[in-house]
PDB file of C-alpha atoms in Angstrom:
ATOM      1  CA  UNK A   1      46.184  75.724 -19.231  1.00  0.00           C
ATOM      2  CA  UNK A   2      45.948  73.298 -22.198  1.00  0.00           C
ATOM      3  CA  UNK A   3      49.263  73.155 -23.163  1.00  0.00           C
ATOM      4  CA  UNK A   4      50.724  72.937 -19.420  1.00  0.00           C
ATOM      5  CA  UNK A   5      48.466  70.205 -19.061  1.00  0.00           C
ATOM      6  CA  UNK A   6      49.159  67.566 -21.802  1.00  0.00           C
ATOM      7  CA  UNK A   7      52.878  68.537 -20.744  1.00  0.00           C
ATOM      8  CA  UNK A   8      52.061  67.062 -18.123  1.00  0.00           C
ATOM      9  CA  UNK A   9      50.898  64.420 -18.989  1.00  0.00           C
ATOM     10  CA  UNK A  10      53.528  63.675 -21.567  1.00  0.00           C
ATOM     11  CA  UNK A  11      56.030  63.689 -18.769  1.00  0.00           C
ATOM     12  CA  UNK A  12      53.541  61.574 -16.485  1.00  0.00           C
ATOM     13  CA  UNK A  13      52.910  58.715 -19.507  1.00  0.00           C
ATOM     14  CA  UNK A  14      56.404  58.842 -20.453  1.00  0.00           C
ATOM     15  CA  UNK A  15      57.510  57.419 -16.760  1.00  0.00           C
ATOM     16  CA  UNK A  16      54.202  54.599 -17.100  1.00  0.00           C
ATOM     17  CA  UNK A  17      55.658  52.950 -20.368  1.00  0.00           C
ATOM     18  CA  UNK A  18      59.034  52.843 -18.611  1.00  0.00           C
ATOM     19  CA  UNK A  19      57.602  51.333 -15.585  1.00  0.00           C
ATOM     20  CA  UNK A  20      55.567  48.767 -17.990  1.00  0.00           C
ATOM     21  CA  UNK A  21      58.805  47.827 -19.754  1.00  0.00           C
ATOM     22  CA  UNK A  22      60.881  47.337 -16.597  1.00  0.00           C
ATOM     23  CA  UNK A  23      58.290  44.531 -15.343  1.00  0.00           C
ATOM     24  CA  UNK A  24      58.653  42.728 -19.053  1.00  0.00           C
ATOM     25  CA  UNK A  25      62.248  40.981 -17.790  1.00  0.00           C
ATOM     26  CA  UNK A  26      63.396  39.638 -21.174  1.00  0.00           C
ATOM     27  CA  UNK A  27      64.612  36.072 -20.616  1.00  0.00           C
ATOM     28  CA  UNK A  28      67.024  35.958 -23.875  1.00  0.00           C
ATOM     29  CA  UNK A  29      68.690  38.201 -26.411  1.00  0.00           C
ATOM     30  CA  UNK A  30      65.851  37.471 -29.085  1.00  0.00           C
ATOM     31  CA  UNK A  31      63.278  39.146 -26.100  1.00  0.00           C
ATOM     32  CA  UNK A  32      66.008  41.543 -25.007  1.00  0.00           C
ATOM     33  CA  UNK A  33      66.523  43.160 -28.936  1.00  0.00           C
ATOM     34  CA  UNK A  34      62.457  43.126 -29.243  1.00  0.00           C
ATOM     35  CA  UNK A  35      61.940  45.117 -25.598  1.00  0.00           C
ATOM     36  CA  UNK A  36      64.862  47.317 -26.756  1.00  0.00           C
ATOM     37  CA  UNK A  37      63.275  47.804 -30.090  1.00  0.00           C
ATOM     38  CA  UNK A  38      59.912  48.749 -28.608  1.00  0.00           C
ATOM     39  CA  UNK A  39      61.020  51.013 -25.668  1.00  0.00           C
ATOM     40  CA  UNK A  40      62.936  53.215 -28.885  1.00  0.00           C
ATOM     41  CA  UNK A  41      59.554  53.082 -30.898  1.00  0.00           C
ATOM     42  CA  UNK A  42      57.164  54.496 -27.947  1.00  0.00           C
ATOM     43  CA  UNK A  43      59.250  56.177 -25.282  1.00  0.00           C
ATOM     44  CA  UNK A  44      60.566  59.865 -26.661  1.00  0.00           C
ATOM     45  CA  UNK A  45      60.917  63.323 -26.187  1.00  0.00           C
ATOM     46  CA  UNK A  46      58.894  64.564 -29.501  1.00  0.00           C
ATOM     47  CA  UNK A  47      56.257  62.167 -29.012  1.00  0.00           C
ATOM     48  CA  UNK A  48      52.603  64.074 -28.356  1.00  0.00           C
ATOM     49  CA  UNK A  49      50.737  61.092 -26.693  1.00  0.00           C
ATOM     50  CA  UNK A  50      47.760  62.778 -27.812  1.00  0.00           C
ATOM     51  CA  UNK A  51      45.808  59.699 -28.426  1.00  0.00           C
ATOM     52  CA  UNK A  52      46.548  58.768 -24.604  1.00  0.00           C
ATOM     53  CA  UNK A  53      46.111  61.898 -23.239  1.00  0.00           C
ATOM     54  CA  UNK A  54      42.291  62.168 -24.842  1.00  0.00           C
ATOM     55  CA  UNK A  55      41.604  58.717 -23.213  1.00  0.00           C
ATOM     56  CA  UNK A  56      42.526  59.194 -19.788  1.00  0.00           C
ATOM     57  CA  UNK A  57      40.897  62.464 -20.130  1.00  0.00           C
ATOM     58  CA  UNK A  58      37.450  60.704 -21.649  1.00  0.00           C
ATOM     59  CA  UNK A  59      37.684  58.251 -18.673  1.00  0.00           C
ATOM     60  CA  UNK A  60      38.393  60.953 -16.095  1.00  0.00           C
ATOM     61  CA  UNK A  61      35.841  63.092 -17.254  1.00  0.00           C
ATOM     62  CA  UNK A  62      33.364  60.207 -16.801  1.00  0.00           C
ATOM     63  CA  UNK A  63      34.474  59.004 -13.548  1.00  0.00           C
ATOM     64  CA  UNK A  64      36.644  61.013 -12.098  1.00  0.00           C
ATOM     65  CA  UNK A  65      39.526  58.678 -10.821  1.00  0.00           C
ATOM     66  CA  UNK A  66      42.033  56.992 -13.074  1.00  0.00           C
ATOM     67  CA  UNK A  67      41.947  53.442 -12.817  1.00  0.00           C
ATOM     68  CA  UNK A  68      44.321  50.684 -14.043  1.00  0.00           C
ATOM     69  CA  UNK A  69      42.358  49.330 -16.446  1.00  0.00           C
ATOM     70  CA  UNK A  70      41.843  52.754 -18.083  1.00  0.00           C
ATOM     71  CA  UNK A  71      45.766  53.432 -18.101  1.00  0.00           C
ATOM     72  CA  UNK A  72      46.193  50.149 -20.050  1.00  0.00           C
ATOM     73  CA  UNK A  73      43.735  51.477 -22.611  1.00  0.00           C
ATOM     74  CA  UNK A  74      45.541  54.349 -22.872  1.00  0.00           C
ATOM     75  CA  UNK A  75      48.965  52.347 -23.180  1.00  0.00           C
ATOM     76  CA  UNK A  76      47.461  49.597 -26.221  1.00  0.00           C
ATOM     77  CA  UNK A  77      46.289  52.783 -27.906  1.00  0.00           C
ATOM     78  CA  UNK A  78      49.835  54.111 -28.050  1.00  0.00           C
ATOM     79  CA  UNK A  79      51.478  51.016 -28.285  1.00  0.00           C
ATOM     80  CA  UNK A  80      49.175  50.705 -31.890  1.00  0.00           C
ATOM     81  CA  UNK A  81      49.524  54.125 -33.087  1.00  0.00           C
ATOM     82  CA  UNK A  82      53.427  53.104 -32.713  1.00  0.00           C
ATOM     83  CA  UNK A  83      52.965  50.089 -34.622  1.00  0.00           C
ATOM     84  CA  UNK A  84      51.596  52.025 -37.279  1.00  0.00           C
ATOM     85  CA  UNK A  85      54.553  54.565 -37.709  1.00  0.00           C
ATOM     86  CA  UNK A  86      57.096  51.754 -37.503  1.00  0.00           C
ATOM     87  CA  UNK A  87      55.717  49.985 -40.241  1.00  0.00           C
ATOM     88  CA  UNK A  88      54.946  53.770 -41.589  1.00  0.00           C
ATOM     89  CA  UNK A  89      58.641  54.353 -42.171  1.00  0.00           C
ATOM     90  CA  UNK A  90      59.504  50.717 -43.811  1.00  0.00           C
ATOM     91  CA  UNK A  91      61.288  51.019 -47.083  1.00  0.00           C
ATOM     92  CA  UNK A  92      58.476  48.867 -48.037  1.00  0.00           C
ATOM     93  CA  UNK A  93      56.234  51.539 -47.103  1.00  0.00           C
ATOM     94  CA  UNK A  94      56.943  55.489 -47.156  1.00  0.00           C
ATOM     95  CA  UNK A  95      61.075  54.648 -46.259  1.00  0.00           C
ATOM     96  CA  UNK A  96      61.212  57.496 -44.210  1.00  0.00           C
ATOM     97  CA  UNK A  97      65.034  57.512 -42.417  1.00  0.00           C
ATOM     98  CA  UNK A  98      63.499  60.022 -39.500  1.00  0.00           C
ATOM     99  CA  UNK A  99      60.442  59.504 -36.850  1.00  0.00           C
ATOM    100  CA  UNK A 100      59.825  62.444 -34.357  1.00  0.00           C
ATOM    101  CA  UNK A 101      63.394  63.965 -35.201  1.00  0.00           C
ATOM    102  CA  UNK A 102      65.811  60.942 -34.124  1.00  0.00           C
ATOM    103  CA  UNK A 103      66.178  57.728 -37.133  1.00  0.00           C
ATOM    104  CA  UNK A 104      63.719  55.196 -37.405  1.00  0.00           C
ATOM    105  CA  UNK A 105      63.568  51.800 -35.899  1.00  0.00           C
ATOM    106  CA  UNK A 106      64.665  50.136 -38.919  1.00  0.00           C
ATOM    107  CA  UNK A 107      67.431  52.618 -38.874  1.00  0.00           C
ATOM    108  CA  UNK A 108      68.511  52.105 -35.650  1.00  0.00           C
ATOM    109  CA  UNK A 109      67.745  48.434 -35.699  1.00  0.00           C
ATOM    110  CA  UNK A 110      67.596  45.888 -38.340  1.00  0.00           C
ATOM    111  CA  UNK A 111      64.619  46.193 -40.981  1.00  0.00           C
ATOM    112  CA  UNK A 112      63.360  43.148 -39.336  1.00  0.00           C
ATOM    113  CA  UNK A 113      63.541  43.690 -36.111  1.00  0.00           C
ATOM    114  CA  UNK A 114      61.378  46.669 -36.956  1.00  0.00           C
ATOM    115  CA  UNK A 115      58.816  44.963 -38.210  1.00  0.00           C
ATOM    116  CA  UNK A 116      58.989  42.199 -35.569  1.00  0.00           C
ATOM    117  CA  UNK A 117      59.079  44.830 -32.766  1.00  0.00           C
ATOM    118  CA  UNK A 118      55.527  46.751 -34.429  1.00  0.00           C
ATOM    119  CA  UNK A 119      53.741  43.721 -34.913  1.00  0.00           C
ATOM    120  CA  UNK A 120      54.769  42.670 -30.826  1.00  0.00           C
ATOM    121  CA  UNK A 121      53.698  46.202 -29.871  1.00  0.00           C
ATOM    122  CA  UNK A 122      50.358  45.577 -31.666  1.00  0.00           C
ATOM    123  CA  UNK A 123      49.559  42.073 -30.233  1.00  0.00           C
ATOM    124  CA  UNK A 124      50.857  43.329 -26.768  1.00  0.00           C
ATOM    125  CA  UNK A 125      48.124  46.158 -26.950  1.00  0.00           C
ATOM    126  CA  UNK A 126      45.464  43.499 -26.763  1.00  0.00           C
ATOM    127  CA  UNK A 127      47.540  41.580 -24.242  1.00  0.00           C
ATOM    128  CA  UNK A 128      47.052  44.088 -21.736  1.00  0.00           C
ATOM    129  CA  UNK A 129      43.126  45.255 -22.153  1.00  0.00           C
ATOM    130  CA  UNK A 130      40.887  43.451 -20.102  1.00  0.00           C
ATOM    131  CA  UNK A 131      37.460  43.952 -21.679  1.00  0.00           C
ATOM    132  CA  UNK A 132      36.444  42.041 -24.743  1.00  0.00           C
ATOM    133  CA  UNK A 133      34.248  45.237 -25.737  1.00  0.00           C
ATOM    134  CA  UNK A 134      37.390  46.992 -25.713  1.00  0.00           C
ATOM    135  CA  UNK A 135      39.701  44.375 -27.430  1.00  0.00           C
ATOM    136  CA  UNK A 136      37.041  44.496 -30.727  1.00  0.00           C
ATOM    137  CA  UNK A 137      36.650  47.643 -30.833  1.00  0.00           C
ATOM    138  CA  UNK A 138      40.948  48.283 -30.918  1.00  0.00           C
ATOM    139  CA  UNK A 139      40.945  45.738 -33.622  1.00  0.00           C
ATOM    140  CA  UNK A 140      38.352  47.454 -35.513  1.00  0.00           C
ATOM    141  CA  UNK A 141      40.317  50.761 -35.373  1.00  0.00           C
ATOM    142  CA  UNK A 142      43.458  49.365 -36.312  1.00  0.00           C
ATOM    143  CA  UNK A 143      42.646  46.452 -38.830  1.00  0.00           C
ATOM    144  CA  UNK A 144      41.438  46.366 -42.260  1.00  0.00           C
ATOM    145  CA  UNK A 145      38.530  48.525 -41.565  1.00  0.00           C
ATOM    146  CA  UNK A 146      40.411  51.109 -39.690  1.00  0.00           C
ATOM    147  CA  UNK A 147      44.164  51.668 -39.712  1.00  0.00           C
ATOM    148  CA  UNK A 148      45.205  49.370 -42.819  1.00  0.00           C
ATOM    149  CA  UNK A 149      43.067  50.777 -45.335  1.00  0.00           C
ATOM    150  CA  UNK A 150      44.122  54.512 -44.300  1.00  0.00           C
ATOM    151  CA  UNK A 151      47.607  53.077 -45.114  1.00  0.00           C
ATOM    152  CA  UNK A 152      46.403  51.521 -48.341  1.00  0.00           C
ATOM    153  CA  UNK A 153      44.848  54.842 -49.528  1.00  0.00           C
ATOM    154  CA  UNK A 154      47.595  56.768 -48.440  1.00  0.00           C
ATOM    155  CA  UNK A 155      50.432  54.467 -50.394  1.00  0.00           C
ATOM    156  CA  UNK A 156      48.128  55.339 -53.644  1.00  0.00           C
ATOM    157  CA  UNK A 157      50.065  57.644 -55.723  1.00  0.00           C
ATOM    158  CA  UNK A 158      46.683  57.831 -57.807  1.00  0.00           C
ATOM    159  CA  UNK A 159      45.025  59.112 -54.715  1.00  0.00           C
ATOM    160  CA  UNK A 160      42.137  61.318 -55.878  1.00  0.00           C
ATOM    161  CA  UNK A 161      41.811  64.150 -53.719  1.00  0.00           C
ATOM    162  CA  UNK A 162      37.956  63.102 -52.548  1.00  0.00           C
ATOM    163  CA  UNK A 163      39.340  60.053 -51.236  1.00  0.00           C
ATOM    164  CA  UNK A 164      41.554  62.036 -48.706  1.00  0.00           C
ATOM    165  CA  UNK A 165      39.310  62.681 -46.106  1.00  0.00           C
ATOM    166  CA  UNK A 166      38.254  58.713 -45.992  1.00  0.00           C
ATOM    167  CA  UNK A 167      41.978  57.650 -45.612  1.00  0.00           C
ATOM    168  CA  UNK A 168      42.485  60.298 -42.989  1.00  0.00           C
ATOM    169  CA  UNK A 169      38.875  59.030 -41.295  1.00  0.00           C
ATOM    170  CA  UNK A 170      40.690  55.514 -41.243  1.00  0.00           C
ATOM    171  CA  UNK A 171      43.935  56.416 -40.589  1.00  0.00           C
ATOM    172  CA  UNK A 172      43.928  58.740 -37.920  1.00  0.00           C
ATOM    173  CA  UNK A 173      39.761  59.518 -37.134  1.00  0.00           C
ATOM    174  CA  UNK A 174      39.246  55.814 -35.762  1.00  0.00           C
ATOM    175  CA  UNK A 175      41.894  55.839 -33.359  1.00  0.00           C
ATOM    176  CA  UNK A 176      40.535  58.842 -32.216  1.00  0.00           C
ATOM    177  CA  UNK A 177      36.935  57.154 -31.395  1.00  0.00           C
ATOM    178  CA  UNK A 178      38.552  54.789 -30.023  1.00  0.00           C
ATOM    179  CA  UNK A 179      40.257  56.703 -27.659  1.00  0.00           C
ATOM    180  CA  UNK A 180      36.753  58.816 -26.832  1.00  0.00           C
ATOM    181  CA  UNK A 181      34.612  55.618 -26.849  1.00  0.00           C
ATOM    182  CA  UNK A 182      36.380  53.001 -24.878  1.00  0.00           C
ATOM    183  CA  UNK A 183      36.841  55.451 -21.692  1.00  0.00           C
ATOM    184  CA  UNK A 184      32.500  55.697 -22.053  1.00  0.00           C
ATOM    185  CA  UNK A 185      32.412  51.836 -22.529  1.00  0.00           C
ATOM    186  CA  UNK A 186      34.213  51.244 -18.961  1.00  0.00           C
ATOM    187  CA  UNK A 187      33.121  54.012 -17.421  1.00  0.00           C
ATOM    188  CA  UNK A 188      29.090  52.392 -18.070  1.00  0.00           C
ATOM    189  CA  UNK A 189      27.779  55.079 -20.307  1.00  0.00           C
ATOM    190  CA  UNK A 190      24.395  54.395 -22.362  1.00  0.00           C
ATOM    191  CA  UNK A 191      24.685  54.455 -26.130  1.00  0.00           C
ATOM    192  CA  UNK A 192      23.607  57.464 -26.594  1.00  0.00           C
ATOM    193  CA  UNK A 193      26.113  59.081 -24.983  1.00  0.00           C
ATOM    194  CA  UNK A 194      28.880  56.363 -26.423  1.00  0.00           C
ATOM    195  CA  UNK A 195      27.633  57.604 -30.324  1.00  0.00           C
ATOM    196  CA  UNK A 196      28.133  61.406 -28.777  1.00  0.00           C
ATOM    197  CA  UNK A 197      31.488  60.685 -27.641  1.00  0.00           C
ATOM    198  CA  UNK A 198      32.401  58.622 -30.660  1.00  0.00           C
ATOM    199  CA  UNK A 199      31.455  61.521 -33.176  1.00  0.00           C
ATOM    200  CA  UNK A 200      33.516  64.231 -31.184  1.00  0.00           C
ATOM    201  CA  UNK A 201      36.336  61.103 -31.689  1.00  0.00           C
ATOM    202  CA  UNK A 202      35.963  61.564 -35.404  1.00  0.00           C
ATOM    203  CA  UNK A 203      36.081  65.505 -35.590  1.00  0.00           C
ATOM    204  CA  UNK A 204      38.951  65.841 -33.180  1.00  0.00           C
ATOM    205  CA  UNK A 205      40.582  63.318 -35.819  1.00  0.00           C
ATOM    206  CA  UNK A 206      40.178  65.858 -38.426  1.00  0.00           C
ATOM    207  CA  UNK A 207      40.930  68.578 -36.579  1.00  0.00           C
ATOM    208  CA  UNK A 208      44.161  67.056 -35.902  1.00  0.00           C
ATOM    209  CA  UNK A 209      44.877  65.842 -38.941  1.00  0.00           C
ATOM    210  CA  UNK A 210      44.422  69.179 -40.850  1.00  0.00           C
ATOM    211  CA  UNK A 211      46.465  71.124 -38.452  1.00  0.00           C
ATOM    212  CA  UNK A 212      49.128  68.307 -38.606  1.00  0.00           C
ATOM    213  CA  UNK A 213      48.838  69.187 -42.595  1.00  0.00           C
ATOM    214  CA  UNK A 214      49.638  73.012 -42.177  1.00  0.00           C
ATOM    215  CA  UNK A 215      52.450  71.783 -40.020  1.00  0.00           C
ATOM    216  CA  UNK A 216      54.026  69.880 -42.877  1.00  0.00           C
ATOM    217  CA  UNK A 217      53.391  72.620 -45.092  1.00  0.00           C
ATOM    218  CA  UNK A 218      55.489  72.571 -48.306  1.00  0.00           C
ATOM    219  CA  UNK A 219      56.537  68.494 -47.368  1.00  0.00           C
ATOM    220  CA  UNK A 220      54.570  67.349 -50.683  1.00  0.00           C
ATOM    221  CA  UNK A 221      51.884  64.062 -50.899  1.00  0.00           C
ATOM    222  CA  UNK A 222      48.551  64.244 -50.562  1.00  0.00           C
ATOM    223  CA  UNK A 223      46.892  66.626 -47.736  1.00  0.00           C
ATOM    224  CA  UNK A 224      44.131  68.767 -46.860  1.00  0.00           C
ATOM    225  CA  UNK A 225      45.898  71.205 -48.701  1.00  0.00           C
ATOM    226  CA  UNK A 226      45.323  69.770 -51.616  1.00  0.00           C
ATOM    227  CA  UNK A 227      41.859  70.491 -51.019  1.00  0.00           C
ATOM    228  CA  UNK A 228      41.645  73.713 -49.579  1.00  0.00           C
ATOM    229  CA  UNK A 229      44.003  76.519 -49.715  1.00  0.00           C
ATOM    230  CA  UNK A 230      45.877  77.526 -46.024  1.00  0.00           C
ATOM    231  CA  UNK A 231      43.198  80.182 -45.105  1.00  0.00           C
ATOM    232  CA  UNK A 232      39.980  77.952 -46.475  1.00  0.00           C
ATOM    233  CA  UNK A 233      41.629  75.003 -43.861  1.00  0.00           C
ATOM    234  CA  UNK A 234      41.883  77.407 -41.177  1.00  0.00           C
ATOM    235  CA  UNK A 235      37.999  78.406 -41.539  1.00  0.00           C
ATOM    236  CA  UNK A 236      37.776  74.554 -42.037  1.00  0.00           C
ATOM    237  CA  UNK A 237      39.134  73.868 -38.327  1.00  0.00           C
ATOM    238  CA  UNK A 238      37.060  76.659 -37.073  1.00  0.00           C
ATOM    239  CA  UNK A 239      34.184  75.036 -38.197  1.00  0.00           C
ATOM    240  CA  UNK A 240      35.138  71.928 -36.838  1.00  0.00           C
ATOM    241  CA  UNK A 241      36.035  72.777 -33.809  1.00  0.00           C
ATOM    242  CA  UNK A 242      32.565  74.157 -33.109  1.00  0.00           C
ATOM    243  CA  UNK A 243      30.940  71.509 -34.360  1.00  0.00           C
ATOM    244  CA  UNK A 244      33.163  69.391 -31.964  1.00  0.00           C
ATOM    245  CA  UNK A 245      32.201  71.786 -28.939  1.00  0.00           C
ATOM    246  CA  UNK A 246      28.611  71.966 -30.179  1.00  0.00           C
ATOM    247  CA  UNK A 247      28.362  67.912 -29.721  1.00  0.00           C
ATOM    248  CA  UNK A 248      29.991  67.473 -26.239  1.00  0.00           C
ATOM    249  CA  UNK A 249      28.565  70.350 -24.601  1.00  0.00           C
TER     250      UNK A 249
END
């Protein structure tokens, strides 16, 4: 039972980010807004902790027990992916007043807090790994070769539609290796098997991504829906998600 499952888990990961920010103790107000700030950005209801939930379930898959260091993998890649929707939502960026259906942190806090509180949730991602393996290969997903230029792309009203599925590779697909990868990378798997994991990474990324788009039918921007029409992106899934299967099996 999939969906009973990452439930689950949801529930599970929700009570392990309140446990983490319990232990952080905030010393002064300037600390105590930031912790605030940061608890509002990752823990909530809506939120799918997909990205989480596929690295645990790499690691577990691979090893079988759930260690520490794999849980604070699966934390820094949440704690990023949150970093990216709070800077998302700046008025800077897309301005977006709402983030999974309460306001946004610079709505409920001060603009710069905000921004203060994403970029602390981004350095405290690498804070916590313990592997410098893992460290470059976070910053790689979520720097100028990963994350950032998916948000370039994506801020490009000019956006040609044959650029989409780069932005959403960089955007969204690299996280997703990430997630696949880094569970191989602790758990001792060769290369072979790290390039295997890393390309199911990318398809589940697109996968995602284009049944996010159906989702947000009718919301406007630039999609896979501006490539394909709703039934050509359903046979589009299908065909990813056997070539997905057809790699991991």
């Amino acid at each position: 039972d999939f969906e009973g499952t990452l439930l689950n888990h949801r529930q599970n990961f929700k009570t392990v980010l309140a446990e983490f920010f319990e232990k952080l103790k905030p010393s002064n107000e300037g600390e105590r807004q930031l912790v605030e700030a940061m608890k509002y950005a990752t823990i909530c209801e809506a939120a799918k902790y997909i990205r989480s939930f596929l690295a645990l379930t790499c690691y577990k898959m691979l090893k079988g027990k759930i260690t520490k260091e794999a849980m604070n993998i699966a934390m820094a890649v949440e704690f990023v992916h949150a970093y990216s929707l709070i800077h998302d939502d700046l008025p800077s960026m897309d301005n977006s007043d709402l983030r999974r259906g309460k306001p946004a942190l610079h709505k409920k806090f001060k603009e710069s807090t905000a921004l203060m509180a994403g970029s602390s949730l981004l350095t405290m991602a690498f804070e916590i790994l313990e592997d410098i393996r893992i460290v470059k290969l976070l910053a790689s997903a979520s720097g100028a070769f990963g994350i950032m230029t998916g948000q370039v792309l994506d801020l490009d009203s000019k956006l040609k539609a044959e650029n989409f599925e780069v932005m959403n590779y960089h955007k969204t697909g690299k996280l997703f290796e990430f997630c696949m990868v880094s569970g191989a990378i602790i758990a001792k798997c060769n290369k072979k098997k790290q390039e295997i994991l890393a390309e199911y990474g990318r398809v589940l990324g697109v996968i995602f991504q284009m049944t996010d788009d159906i989702l947000d039918e009718g919301e406007g921007g630039t999609s896979f829906l501006s490539i394909f029409s709703k039934e050509g992106l359903l046979l589009e899934i299908e065909k990813n998600v056997s070539m997905a299967s057809a790699r991991i099996v």
